[in-house]
Coordinates of C-alpha atoms in Angstrom, one line a residue:
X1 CA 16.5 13.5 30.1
X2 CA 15.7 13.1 26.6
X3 CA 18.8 12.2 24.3
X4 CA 19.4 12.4 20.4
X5 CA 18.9 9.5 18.6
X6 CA 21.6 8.9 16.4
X7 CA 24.7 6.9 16.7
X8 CA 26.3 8.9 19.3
X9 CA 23.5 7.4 21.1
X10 CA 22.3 4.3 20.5
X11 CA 25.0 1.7 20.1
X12 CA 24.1 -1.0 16.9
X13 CA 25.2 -4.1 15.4
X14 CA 26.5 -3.5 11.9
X15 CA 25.4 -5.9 9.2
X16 CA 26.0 -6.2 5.1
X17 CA 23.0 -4.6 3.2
X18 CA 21.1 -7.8 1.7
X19 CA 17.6 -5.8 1.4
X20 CA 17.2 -2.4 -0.7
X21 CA 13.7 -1.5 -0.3
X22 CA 12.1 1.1 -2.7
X23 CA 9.6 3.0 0.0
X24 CA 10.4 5.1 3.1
X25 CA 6.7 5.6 4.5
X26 CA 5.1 4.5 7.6
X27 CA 3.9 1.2 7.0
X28 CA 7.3 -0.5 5.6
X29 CA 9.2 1.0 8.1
X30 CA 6.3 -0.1 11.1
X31 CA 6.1 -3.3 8.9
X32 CA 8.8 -4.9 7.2
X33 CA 11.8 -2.8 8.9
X34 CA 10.1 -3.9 12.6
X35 CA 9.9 -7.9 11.0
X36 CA 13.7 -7.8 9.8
X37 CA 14.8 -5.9 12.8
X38 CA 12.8 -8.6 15.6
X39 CA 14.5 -11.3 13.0
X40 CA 18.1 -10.1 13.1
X41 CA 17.5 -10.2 16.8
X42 CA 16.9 -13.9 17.1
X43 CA 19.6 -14.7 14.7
X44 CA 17.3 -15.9 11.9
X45 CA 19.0 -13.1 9.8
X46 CA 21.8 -10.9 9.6
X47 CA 20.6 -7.9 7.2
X48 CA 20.3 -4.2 7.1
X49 CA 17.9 -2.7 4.8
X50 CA 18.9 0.4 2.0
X51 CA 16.3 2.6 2.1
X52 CA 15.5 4.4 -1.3
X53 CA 12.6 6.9 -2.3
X54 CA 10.7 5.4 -5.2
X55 CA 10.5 8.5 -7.2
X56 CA 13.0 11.7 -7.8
X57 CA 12.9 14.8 -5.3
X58 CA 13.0 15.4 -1.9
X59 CA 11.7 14.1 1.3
X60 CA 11.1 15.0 4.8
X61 CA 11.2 11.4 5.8
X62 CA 14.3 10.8 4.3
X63 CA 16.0 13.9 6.0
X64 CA 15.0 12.8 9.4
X65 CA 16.1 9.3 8.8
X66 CA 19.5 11.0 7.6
X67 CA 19.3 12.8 10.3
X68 CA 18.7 10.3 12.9
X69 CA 21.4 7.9 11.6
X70 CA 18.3 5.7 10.1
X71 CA 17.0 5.1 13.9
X72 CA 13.3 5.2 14.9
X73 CA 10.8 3.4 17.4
X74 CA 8.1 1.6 16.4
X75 CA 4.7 1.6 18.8
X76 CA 2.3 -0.8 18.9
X77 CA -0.6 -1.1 20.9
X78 CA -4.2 -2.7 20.7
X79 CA -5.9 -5.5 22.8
X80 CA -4.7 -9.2 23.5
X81 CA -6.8 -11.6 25.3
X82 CA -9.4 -9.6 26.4
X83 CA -6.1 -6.9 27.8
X84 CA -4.8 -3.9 27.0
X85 CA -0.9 -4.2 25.2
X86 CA 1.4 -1.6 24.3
X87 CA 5.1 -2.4 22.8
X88 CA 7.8 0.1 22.2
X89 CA 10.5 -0.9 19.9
X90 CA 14.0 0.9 18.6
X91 CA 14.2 -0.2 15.4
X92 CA 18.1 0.0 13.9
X93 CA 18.0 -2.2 10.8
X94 CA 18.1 0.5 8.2
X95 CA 21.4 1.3 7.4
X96 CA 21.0 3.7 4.6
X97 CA 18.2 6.3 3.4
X98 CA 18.1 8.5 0.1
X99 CA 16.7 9.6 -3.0
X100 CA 17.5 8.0 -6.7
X101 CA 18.9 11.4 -7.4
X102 CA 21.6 10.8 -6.0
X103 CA 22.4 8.0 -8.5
X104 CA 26.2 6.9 -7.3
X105 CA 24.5 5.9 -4.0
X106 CA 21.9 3.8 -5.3
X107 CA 24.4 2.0 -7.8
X108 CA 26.4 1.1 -5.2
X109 CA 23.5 -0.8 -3.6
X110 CA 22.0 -2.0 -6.7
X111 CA 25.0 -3.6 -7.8
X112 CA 26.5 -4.8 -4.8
X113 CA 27.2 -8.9 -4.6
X114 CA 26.1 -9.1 -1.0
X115 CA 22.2 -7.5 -2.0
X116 CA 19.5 -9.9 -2.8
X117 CA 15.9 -8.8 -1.6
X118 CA 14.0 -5.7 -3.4
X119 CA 11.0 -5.1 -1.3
X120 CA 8.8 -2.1 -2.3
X121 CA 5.4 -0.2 -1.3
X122 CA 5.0 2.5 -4.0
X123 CA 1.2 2.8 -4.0
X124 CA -1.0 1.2 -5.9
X125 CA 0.0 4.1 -8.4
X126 CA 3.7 2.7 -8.7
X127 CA 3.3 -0.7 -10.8
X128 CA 1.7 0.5 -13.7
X129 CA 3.0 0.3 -17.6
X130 CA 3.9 3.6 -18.4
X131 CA 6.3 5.0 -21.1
X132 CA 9.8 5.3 -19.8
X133 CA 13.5 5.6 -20.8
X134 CA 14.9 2.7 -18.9
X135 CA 18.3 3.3 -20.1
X136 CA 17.8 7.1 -19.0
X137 CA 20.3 7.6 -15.5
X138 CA 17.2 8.1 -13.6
X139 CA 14.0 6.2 -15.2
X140 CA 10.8 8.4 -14.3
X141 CA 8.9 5.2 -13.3
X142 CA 9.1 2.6 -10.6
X143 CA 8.7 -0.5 -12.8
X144 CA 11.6 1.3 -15.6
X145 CA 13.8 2.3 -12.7
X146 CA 14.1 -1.7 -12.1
X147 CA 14.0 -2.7 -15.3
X148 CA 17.4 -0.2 -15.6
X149 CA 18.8 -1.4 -12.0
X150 CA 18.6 -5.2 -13.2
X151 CA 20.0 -4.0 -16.8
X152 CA 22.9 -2.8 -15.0
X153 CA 23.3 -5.8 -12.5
X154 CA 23.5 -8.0 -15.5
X155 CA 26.4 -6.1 -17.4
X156 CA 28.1 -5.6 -14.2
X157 CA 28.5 -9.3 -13.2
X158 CA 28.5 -10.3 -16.7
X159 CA 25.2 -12.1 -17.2
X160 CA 25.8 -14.5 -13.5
X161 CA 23.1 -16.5 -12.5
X162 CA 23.6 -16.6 -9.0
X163 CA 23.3 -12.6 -9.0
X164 CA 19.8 -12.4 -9.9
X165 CA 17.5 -10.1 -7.1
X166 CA 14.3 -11.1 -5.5
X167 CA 11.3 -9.0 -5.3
X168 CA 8.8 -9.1 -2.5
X169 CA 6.6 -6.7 -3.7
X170 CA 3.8 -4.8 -1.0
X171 CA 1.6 -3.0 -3.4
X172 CA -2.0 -3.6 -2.9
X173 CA -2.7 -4.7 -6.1
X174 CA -3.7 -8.0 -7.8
X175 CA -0.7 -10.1 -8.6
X176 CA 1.8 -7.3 -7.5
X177 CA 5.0 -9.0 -8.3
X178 CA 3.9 -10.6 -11.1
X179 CA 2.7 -7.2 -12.7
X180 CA 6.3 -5.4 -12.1
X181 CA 7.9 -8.5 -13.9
X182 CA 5.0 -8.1 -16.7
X183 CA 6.3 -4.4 -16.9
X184 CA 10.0 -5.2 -16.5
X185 CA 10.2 -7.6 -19.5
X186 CA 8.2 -5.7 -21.8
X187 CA 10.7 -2.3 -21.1
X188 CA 13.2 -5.0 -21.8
X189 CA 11.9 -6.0 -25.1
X190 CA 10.9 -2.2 -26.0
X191 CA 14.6 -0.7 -25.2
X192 CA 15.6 -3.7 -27.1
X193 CA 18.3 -4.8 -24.3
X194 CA 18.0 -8.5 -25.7
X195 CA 16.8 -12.1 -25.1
X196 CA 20.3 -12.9 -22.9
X197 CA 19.6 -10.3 -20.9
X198 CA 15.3 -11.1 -20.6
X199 CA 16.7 -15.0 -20.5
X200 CA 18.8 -14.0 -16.9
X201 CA 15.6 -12.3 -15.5
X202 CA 13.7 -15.7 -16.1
X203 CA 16.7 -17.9 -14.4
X204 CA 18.2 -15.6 -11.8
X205 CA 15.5 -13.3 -10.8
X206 CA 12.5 -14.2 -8.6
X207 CA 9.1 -11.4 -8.6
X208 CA 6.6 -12.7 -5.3
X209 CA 3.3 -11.5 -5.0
X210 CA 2.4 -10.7 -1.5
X211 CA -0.2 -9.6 0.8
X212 CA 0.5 -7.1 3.7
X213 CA -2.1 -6.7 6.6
X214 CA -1.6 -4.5 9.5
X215 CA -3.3 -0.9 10.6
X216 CA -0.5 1.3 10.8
X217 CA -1.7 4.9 11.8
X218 CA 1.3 6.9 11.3
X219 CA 3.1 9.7 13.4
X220 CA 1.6 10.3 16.8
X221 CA 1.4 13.8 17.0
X222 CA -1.5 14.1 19.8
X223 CA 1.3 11.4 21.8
X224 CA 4.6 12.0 20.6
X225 CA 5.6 14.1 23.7
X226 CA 5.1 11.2 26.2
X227 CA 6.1 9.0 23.5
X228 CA 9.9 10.7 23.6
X229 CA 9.7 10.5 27.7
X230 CA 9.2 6.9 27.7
X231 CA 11.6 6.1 24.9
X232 CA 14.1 8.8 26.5
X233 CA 14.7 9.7 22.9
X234 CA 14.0 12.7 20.7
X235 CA 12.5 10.6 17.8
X236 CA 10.8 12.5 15.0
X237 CA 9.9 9.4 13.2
X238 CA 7.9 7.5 15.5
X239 CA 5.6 5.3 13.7
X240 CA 2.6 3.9 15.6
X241 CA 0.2 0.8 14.4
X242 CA -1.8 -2.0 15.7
X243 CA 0.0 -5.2 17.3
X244 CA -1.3 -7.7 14.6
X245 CA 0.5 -8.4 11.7
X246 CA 0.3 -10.3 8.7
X247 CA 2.8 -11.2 5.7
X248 CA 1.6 -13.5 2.8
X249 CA 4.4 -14.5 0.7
X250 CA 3.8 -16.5 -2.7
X251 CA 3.6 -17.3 -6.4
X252 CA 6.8 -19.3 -8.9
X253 CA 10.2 -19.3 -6.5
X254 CA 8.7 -18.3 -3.3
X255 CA 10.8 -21.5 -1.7
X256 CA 14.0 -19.7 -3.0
X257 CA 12.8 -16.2 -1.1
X258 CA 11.8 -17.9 2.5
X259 CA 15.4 -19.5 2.2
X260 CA 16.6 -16.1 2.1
X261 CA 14.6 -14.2 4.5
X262 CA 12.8 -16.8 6.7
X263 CA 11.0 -14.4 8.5
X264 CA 8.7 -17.6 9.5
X265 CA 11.4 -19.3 11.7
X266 CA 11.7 -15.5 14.0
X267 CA 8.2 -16.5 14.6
X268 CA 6.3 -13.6 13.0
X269 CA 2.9 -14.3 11.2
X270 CA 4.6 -14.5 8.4
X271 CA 3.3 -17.7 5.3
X272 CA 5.1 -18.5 2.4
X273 CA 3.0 -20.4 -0.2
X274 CA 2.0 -21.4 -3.9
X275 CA -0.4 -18.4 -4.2
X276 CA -1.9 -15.9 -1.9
X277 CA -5.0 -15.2 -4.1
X278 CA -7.2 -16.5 -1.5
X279 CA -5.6 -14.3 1.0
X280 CA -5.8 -11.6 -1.0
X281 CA -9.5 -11.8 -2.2
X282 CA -10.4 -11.7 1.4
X283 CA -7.8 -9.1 2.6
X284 CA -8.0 -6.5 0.4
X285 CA -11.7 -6.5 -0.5
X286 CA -13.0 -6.2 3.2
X287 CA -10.0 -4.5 5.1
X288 CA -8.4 -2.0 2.3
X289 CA -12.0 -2.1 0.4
X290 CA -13.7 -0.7 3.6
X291 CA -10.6 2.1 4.3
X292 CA -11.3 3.1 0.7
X293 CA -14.6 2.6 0.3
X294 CA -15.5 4.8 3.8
X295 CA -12.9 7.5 3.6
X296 CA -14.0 10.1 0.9
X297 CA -17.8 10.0 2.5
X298 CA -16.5 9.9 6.4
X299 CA -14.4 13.0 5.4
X300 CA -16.9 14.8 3.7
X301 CA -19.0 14.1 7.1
X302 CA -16.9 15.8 9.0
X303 CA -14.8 12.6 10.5
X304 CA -11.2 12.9 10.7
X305 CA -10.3 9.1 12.0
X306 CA -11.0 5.7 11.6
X307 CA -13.0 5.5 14.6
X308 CA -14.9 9.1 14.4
X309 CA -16.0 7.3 11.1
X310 CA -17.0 3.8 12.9
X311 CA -18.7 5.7 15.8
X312 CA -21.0 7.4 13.1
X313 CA -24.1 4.9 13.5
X314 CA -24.9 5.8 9.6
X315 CA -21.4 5.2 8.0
X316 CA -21.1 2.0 10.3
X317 CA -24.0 0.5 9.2
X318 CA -23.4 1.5 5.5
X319 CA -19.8 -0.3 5.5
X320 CA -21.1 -3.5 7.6
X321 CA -24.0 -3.5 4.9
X322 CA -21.5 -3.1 1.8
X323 CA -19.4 -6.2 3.2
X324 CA -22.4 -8.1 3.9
X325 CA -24.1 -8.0 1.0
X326 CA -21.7 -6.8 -1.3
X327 CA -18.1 -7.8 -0.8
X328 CA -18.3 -11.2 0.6
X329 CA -20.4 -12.5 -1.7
X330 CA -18.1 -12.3 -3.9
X331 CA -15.6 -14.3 -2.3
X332 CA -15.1 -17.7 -2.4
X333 CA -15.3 -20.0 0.4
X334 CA -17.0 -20.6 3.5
X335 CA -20.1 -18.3 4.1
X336 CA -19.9 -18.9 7.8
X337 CA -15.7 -18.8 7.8
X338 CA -15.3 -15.5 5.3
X339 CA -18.2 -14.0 8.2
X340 CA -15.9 -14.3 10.8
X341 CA -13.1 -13.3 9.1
X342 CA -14.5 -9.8 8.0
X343 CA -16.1 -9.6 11.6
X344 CA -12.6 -9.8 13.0
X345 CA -11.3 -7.3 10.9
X346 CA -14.0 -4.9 11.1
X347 CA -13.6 -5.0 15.0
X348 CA -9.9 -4.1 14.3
X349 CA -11.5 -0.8 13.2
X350 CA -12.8 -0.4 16.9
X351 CA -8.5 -0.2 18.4
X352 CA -8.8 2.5 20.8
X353 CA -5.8 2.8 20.8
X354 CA -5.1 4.1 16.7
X355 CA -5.7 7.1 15.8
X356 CA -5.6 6.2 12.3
X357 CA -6.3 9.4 10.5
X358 CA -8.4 9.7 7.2
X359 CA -6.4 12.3 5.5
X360 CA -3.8 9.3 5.5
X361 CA -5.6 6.5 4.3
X362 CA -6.9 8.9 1.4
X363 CA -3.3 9.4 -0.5
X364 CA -3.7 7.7 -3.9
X365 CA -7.7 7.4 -3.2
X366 CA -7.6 7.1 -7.2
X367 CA -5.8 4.0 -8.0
X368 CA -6.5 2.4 -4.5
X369 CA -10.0 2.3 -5.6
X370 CA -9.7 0.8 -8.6
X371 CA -7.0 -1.4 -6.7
X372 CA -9.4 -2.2 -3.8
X373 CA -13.4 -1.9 -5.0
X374 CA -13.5 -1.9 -8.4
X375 CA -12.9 -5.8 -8.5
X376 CA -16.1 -6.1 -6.4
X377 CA -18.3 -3.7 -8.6
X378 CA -17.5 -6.1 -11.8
X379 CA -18.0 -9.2 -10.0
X380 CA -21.4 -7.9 -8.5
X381 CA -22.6 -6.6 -12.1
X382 CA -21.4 -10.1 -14.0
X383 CA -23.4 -12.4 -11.0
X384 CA -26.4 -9.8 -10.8
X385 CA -26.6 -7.5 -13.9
X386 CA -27.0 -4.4 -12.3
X387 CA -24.7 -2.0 -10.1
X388 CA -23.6 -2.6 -6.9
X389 CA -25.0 0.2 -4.9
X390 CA -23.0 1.0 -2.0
X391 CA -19.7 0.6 -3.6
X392 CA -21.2 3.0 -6.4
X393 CA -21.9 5.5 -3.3
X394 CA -18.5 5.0 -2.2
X395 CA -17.2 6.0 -5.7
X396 CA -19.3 9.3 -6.0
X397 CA -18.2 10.0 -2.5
X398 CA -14.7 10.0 -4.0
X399 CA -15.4 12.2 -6.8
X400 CA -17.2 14.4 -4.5
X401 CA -14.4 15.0 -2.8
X402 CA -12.3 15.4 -5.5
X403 CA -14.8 18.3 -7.1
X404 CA -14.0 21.5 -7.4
X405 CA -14.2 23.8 -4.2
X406 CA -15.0 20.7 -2.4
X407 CA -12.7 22.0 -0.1
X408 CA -10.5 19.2 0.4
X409 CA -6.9 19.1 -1.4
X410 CA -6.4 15.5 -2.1
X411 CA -3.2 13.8 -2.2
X412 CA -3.0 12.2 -5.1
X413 CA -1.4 12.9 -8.7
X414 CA -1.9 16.0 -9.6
X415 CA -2.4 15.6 -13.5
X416 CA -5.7 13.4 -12.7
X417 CA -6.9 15.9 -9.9
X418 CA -6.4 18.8 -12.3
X419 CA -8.3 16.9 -15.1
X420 CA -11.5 15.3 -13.1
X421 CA -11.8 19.5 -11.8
X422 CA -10.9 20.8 -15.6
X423 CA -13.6 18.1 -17.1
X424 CA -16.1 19.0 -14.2
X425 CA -19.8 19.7 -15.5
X426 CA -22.3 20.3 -12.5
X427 CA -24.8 20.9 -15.6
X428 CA -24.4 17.0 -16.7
X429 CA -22.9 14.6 -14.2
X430 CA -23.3 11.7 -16.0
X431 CA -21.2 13.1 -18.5
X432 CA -18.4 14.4 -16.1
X433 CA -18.4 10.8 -14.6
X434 CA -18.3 9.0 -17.7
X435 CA -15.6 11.0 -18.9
X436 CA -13.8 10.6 -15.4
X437 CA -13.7 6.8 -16.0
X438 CA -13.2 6.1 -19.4
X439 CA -11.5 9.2 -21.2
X440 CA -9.3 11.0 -18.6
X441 CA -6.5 8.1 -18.4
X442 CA -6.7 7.8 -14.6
X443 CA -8.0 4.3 -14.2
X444 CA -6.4 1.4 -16.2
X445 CA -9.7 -0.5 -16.7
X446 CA -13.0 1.6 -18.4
X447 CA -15.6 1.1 -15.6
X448 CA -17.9 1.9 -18.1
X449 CA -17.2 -0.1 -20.6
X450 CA -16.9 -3.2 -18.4
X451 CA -20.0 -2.7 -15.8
X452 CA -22.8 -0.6 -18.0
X453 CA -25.0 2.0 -16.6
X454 CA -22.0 2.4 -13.5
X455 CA -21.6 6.4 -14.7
X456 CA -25.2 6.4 -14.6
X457 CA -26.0 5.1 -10.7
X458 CA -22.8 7.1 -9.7
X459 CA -24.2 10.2 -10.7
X460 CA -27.2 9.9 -9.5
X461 CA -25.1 9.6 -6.1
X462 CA -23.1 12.3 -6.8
X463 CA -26.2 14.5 -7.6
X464 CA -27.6 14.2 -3.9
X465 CA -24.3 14.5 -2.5
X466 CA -23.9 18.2 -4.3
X467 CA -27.7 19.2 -3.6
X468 CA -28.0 18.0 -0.3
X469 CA -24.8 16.9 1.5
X470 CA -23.1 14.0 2.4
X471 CA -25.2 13.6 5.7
X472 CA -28.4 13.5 4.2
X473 CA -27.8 11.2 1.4
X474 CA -26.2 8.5 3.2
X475 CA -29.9 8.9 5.5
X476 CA -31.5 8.7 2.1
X477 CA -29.6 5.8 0.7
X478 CA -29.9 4.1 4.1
X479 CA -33.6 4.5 4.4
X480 CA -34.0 3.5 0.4
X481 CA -32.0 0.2 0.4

């Protein structure tokens, strides 16, 4: 018989919320939730997490969370030792799930004495600078709706150093934590809320960059059926993802954050250190770089998931090809260790057991490319003075998709869809790219101003892949290269 989950259900150890956690998608909650959960278990911690969307309006998530008492099941299943492994895990560590519109709700988190992590995943989208009334009730922005939540914090306990709030911050950008600090101190210094108040972030507050690796494929509709049977619960928030896991936590004060959430010491693959740049370089240019980079031209092939994608012998060998000769030598560090490493992860792609859809991976394709790819494109054109071809292909793929009566309604923000399609020229694609990537205010970096000629060579991708489809001019760029 399958029962409700909800409290009337499932019986749960109650705990004071120490973590608010600005996200309520799939991967935090198969992710971070799962780590805190496994280390309230062992009695490494003693936390429940406040879950709060990162922007205004509703949520579907957040309704069935609300209307599940917070509880799901986490699934994870891939290969260990050479054998098939499958986990099932009811996860009760959220205690709380809603939307900053209902502002009394969040205020009472924000400014509670017992709270002391922030952890967030906004999208690469979220920490950006963007003009915002941080003294508004509700700031617009993610980066202003902190800057406003610490403002608060500081009046409320009257400037105390010891109630400063530490931010683990999941984004996959460059520096992640360090940019939402950037962005919090200049709001500070715009709204003019003084050099006491910017003084107390610098003493009480702590912003870590980290790095976040694990496949997490989502909702498991084609499974969730036999997924209730065997959990005996009807859960609408299953989230399934691969058993490996990786957490790197670092940058100024990360000592004062693995005190309070030692994560480590549950025994999840979880490192605290100095700086995670190294981790990062390699991380997030071959695993997130080859999501990205693949997507847009496995969708417009007619794939819909990770492994339709990988089990196309063209799009295979164009990804293997783009991290061999494009990605990792970029990278510093051992030729022969960074091989392995991107081997390992590109096997990951292979899990038979993720149906990691590419409708999913595509949300924000827009800022995660310039998040995840871009990097690589500048650091190919400064070493070699010319384009880096497959990563160009990948980015015409993108806009490709994002064409008009392409077919395909992305996911993204809607201002920058409706401009690329308003600004779209079939007549002149040079033109339309070259105002895609330095006049339409979508990217934060000018691709053309810092890697000449890109618009150019992504055109002349972009060309093929509107005269002859996607199909034929992967063959073509294959057989050219």
């Amino acid at each position: 018989m399958i029962k409700p989950l909800d409290n009337t259900t499932v019986e749960r150890v109650r705990r004071p919320v120490k973590v608010l956690q600005f996200g309520e998608g799939n991967f935090l909650r198969a992710f971070v939730d799962w780590q805190i959960d496994i280390a309230n278990e062992k009695g490494v911690t003693d936390t429940a997490v406040a879950v709060v969307k990162p922007r205004a309006g509703h949520s579907r998530v957040i309704d069935t969370l609300q209307a599940q008492d917070c509880l799901y099941h986490v699934c994870l299943e891939g290969m260990e030792h050479g054998e098939p492994k499958k986990i099932s895990r009811l996860v009760t560590v959220i205690e709380d799930a809603f939307s900053p519109d209902d502002r009394d709700r969040f205020m009472h988190y924000a400014l509670s004495p017992e709270l002391r992590i922030v952890i967030s995943n906004t999208t690469e989208a979220g920490i950006r600078y963007e003009t915002d009334d941080v003294t508004a009730d509700i700031p617009v922005t993610f980066p202003g709706k902190v800057t406003n939540m610490l403002w608060k914090r500081y009046r409320h306990f009257d400037g105390d150093i010891d109630k400063g709030l530490y931010f683990i911050c999941c984004e996959l950008i460059e520096d992640n934590g360090t940019k939402l600090r950037e962005f919090v101190i200049r709001h500070a210094r715009e709204a003019s809320l003084g050099d006491g108040f910017i003084d107390w972030i610098d003493k009480a507050c702590v912003f870590c960059d980290s790095l976040v690796d694990r496949i997490v494929s989502g909702f498991p509709t084609d499974t969730i059926d036999e997924i209730k049977h065997e959990t005996g619960y009807d859960d609408n928030l299953v989230v399934k993802g691969e058993l490996y896991h990786l957490w790197a936590i670092g940058g100024s004060g990360y000592e004062k954050v693995r005190e309070a959430l030692p994560l480590d010491k549950a025994g999840l693959n979880v490192l605290f250190m100095p700086s995670i740049k190294e981790f990062r370089d390699k991380k997030v240019r071959i695993l997130n770089g080859s999501h990205t980079g693949m997507v847009a031209m496995s969708l417009l092939s007619g794939c819909e998931t990770v492994m339709d994608a990988f089990n196309n012998p063209d799009i295979n060998r164009f990804i293997n090809e783009m991290v061999e000769t494009e990605v990792l030598p970029m990278i510093e560090g051992d030729r022969d260790e960074l091989k392995s490493f991107a081997d390992g992860i590109l096997e990951r792609f292979y899990n038979p057991y993720i149906r990691h859809m590419l409708k999913s991976i595509a949300l924000n394709s827009l800022s995660k490319w310039e998040a995840r790819n871009f990097d690589t494109v500048k650091d190919y054109f400064d070493r070699n003075k010319t384009v880096a071809p497959h990563e160009a292909m990948t980015f015409a793929a993108l806009l490709a998709l994002y064409a008009p009566q392409s077919g395909f309604e992305p996911d993204d923000n809607a201002a920058h869809v409706a401009w690329i399609r308003d600004h779209w020229n079939d007549n002149d694609l040079e033109a339309t790219v070259h105002s895609i990537v330095s006049e339409g205010g979508i990217f934060v970096r000018d691709f053309e101003k810092e890697v000449p000629g890109f618009s150019a060579v992504c055109a002349r991708y972009l060309s093929d892949i509107r005269t002859l489809g996607m199909t034929e001019t992967l063959k073509k760029f294959l057989k050219s290269e």
